[in-house]
Short mmCIF file of C-alpha atoms in Angstrom, two decimals:
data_model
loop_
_atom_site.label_atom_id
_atom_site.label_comp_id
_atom_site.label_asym_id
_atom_site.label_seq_id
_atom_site.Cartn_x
_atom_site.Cartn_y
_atom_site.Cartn_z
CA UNK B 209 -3.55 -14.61 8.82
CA UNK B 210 -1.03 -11.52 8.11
CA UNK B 211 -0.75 -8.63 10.07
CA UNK B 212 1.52 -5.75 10.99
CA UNK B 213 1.82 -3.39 13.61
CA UNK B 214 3.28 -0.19 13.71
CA UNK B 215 3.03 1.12 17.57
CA UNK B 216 3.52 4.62 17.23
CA UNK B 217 1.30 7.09 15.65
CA UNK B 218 3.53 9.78 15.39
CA UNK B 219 7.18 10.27 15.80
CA UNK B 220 8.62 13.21 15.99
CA UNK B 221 12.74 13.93 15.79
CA UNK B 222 14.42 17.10 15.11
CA UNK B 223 16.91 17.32 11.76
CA UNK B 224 20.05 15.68 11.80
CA UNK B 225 19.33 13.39 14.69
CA UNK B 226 18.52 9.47 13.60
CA UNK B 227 15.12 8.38 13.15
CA UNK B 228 13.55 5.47 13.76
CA UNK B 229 10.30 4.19 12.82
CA UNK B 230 8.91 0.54 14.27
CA UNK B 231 7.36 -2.12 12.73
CA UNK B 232 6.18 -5.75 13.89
CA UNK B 233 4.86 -8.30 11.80
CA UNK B 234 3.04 -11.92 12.17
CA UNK B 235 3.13 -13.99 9.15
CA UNK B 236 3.10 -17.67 8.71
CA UNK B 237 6.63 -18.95 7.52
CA UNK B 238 9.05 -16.79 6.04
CA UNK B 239 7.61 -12.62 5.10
CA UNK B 240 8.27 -10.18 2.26
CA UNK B 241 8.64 -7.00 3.77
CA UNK B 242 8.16 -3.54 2.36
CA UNK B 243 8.04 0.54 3.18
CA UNK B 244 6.24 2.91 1.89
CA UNK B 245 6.06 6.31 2.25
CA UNK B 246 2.97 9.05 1.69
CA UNK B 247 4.30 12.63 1.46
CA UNK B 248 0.45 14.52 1.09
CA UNK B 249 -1.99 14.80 -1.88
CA UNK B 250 0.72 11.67 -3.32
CA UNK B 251 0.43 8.17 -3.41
CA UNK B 252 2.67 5.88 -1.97
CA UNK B 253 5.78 5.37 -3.12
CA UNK B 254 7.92 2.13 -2.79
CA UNK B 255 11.06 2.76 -0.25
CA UNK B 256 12.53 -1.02 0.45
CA UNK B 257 12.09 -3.96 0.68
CA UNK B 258 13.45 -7.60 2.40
CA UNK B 259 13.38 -10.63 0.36
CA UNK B 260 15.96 -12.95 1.43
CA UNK B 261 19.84 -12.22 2.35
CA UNK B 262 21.13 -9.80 4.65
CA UNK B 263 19.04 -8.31 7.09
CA UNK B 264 20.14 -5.23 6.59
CA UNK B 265 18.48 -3.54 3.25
CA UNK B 266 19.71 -0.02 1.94
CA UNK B 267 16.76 1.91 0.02
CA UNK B 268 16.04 5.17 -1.61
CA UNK B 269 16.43 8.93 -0.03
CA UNK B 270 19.06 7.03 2.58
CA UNK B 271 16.63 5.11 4.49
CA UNK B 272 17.52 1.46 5.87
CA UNK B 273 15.92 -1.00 7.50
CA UNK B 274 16.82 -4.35 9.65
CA UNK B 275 15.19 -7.62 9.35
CA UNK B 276 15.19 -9.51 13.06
CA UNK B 277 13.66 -12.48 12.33
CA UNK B 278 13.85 -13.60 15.93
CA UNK B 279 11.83 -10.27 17.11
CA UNK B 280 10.11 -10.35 14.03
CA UNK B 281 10.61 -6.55 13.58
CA UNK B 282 11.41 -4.52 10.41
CA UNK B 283 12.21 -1.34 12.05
CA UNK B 284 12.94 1.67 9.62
CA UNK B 285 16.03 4.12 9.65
CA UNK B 286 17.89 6.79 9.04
CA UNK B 287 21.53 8.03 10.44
CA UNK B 288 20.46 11.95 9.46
CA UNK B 289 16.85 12.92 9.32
CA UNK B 290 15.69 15.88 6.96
CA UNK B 291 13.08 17.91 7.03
CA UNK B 292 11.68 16.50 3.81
CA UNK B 293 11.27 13.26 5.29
CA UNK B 294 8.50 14.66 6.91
CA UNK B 295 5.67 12.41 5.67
CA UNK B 296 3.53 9.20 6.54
CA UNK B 297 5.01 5.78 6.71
CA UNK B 298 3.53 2.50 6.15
CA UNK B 299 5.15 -1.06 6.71
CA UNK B 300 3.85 -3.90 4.64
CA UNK B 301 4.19 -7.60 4.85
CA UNK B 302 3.69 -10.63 2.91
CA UNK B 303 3.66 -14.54 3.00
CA UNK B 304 5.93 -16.57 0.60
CA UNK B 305 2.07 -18.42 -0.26
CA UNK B 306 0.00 -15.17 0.16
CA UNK B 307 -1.80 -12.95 -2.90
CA UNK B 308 -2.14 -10.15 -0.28
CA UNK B 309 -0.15 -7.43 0.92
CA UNK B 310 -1.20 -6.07 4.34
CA UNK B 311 0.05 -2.66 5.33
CA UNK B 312 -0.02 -1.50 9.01
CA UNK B 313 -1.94 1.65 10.13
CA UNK B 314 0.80 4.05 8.76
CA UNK B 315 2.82 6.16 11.45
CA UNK B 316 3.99 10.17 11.01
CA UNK B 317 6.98 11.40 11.17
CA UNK B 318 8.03 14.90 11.32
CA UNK B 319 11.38 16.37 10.84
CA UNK B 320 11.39 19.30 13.14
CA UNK B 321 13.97 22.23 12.24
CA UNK L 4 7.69 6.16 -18.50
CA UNK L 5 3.90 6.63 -17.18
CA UNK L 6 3.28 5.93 -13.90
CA UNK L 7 -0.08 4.31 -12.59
CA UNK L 8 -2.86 6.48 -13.46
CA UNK L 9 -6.68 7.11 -11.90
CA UNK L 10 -9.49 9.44 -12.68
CA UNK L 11 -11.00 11.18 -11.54
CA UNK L 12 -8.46 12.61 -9.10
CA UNK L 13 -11.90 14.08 -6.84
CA UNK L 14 -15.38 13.04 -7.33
CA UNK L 15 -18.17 14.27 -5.22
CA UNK L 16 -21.70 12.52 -4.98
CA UNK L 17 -24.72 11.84 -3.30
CA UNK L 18 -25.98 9.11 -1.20
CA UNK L 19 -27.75 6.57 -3.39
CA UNK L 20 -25.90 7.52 -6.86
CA UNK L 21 -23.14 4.51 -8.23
CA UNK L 22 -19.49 5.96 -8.69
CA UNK L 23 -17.32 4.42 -11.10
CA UNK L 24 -13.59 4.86 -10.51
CA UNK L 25 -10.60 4.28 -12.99
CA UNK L 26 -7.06 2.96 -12.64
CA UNK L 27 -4.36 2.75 -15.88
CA UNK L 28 -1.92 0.25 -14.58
CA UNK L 29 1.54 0.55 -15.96
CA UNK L 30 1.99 -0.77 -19.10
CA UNK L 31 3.57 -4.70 -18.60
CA UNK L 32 2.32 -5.10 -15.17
CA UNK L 33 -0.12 -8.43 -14.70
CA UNK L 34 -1.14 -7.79 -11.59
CA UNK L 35 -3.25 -4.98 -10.20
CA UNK L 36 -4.82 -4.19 -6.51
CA UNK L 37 -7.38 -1.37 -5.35
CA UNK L 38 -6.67 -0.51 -1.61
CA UNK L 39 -9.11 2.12 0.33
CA UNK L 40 -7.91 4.34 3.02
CA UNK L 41 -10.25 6.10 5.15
CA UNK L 42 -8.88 9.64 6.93
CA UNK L 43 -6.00 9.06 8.74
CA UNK L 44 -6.38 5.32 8.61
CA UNK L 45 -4.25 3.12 7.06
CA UNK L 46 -4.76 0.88 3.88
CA UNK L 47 -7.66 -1.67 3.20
CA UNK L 48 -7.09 -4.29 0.64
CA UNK L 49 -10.13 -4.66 -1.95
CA UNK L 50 -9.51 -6.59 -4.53
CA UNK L 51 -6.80 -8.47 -6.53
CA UNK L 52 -6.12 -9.13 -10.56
CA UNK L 53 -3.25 -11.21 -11.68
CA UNK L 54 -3.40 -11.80 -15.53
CA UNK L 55 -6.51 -14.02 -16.78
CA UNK L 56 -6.51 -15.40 -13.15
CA UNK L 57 -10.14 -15.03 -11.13
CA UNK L 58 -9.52 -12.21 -9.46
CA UNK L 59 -9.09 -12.25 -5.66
CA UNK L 60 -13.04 -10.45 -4.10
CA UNK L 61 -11.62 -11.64 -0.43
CA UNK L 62 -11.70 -7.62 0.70
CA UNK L 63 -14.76 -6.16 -1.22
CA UNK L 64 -16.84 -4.93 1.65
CA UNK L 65 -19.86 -5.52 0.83
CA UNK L 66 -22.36 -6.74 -2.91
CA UNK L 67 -22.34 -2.92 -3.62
CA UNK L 68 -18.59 -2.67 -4.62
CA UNK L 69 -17.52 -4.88 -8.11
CA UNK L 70 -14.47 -4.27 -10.14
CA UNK L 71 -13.50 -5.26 -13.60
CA UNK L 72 -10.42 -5.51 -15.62
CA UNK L 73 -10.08 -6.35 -19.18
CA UNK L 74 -6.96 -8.66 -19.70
CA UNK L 75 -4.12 -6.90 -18.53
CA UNK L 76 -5.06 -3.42 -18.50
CA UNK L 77 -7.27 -1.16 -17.23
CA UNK L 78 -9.34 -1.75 -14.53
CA UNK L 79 -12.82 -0.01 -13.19
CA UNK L 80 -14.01 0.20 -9.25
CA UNK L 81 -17.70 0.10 -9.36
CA UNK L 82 -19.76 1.21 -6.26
CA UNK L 83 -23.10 0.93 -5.68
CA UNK L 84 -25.80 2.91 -3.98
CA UNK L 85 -23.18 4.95 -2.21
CA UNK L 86 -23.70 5.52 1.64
CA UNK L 87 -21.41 8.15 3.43
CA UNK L 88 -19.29 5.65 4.75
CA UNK L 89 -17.85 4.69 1.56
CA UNK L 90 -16.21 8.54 1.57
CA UNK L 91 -12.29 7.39 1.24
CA UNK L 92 -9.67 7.74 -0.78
CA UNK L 93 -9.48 5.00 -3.41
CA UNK L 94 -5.74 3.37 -4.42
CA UNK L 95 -4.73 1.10 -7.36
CA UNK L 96 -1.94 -0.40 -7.30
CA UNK L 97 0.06 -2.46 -10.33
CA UNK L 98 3.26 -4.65 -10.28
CA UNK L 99 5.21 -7.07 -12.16
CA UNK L 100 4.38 -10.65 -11.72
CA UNK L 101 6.67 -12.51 -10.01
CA UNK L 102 7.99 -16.34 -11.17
CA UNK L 103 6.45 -19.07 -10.24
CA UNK L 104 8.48 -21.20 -7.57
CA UNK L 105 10.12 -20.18 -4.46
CA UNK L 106 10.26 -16.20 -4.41
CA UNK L 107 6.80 -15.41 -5.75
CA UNK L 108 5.20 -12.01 -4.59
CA UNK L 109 8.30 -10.03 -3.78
CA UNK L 110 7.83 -7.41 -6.55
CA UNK L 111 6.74 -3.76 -5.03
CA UNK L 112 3.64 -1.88 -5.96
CA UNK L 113 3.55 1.19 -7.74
CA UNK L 114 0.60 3.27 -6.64
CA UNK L 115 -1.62 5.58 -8.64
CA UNK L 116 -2.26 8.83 -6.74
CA UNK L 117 -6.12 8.02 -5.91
CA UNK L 118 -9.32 8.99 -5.96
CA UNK L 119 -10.91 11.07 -3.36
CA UNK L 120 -14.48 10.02 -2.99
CA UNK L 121 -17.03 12.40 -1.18
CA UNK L 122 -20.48 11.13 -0.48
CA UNK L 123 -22.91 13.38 0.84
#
């Protein structure tokens, strides 16, 4: 079985200082691993993902995240947080052999001015 | 380019009645998921469609929920004698199908906005 963990409920950082948002996974053999974000009354939009390659992946509105295989993390990040980042995050993971994706319980951040 | 679509965007009922709930997947994408997510909770895999596949049930909580999708298109959320519980917000989700062979079930999903369900 798949699962992910994301340990912190809420995380709170004040604009332009770095953010970081955790995520664990357990997966048998190699994962897919995605972000997604929830601003409210939205869906979820796609952020980035990790396929194969380097571990670090670059996605949309300047958010990154690092693969550590050996932690088996897929922490999410940004150098310069905003305001509008303010929203709900969700980390996803996937076997190679799996139909499913299986999000984690989401965590909020908020941007403080 | 149309996005993933679902209607209604609210829908308010009472225990006992059967809701039906619609998602438009985007046009060229074979495979389609429904997802609930309960206040502040995060998201609960239903059900799974890929092409003219059997669809996956494995997360279908119970004989009152059933879902249908003709070919590759829309799809329909069917549930049941509604009980209070089943108040959530109800996500499709569509994507491309990935090739067969090593890097299968990479592509992302593109989410519909949901349907807020209210049971009474």
């Amino acid at each position: 079985a798949q699962s992910v963990a994301q340990p912190e409920d809420q995380v709170n950082v004040a604009e332009g200082n770095p953010l970081t948002v955790k995520c664990t996974y357990s997966v048998s053999g190699n994962p897919y691993l995605f972000w997604y974000v929830q601003y409210p009354n939205r869906g979820l939009q796609f952020l980035l993902k990790y396929i194969t390659g380097d571990n670090l992946v670059k996605g949309s509105y300047g958010f990154e995240a690092e693969f550590n295989k050996s932690q088996t993390s897929f922490h999410l990040k940004k150098p310069s947080a905003l305001v509008s980042d303010s929203a709900l995050y969700f980390c996803a993971v996937r076997g190679r052999s799996a139909r499913q994706l299986t999000f984690g319980s989401g965590t909020q951040l908020t941007v403080l001015p | 380019g149309a996005g993933v679509s679902q209607s209604p965007s609210n829908k308010v009922t009472e225990k006992g009645k059967d809701v039906e709930l619609r998602c438009d997947p985007i046009s060229g994408h074979t495979a389609l998921y429904w997802y609930r997510q309960r206040l502040g909770q995060g998201l609960e895999f239903l059900i799974y469609f890929q092409g003219n596949s059997a669809p996956d049930k494995s997360g279908l909580p119970s004989d009152r929920f059933s879902a249908e999708r003709t070919g590759e298109s829309v799809s329909t959320l069917t549930i049941q004698r509604t009980q209070q519980e089943d108040s959530a917000v109800y996500l499709c989700a569509s994507s491309l199908r990935s090739p067969s062979g090593r890097f299968s079930s990479y592509n992302e999903q593109f989410f519909g906005p949901g349907t807020r369900l209210t049971v009474l």
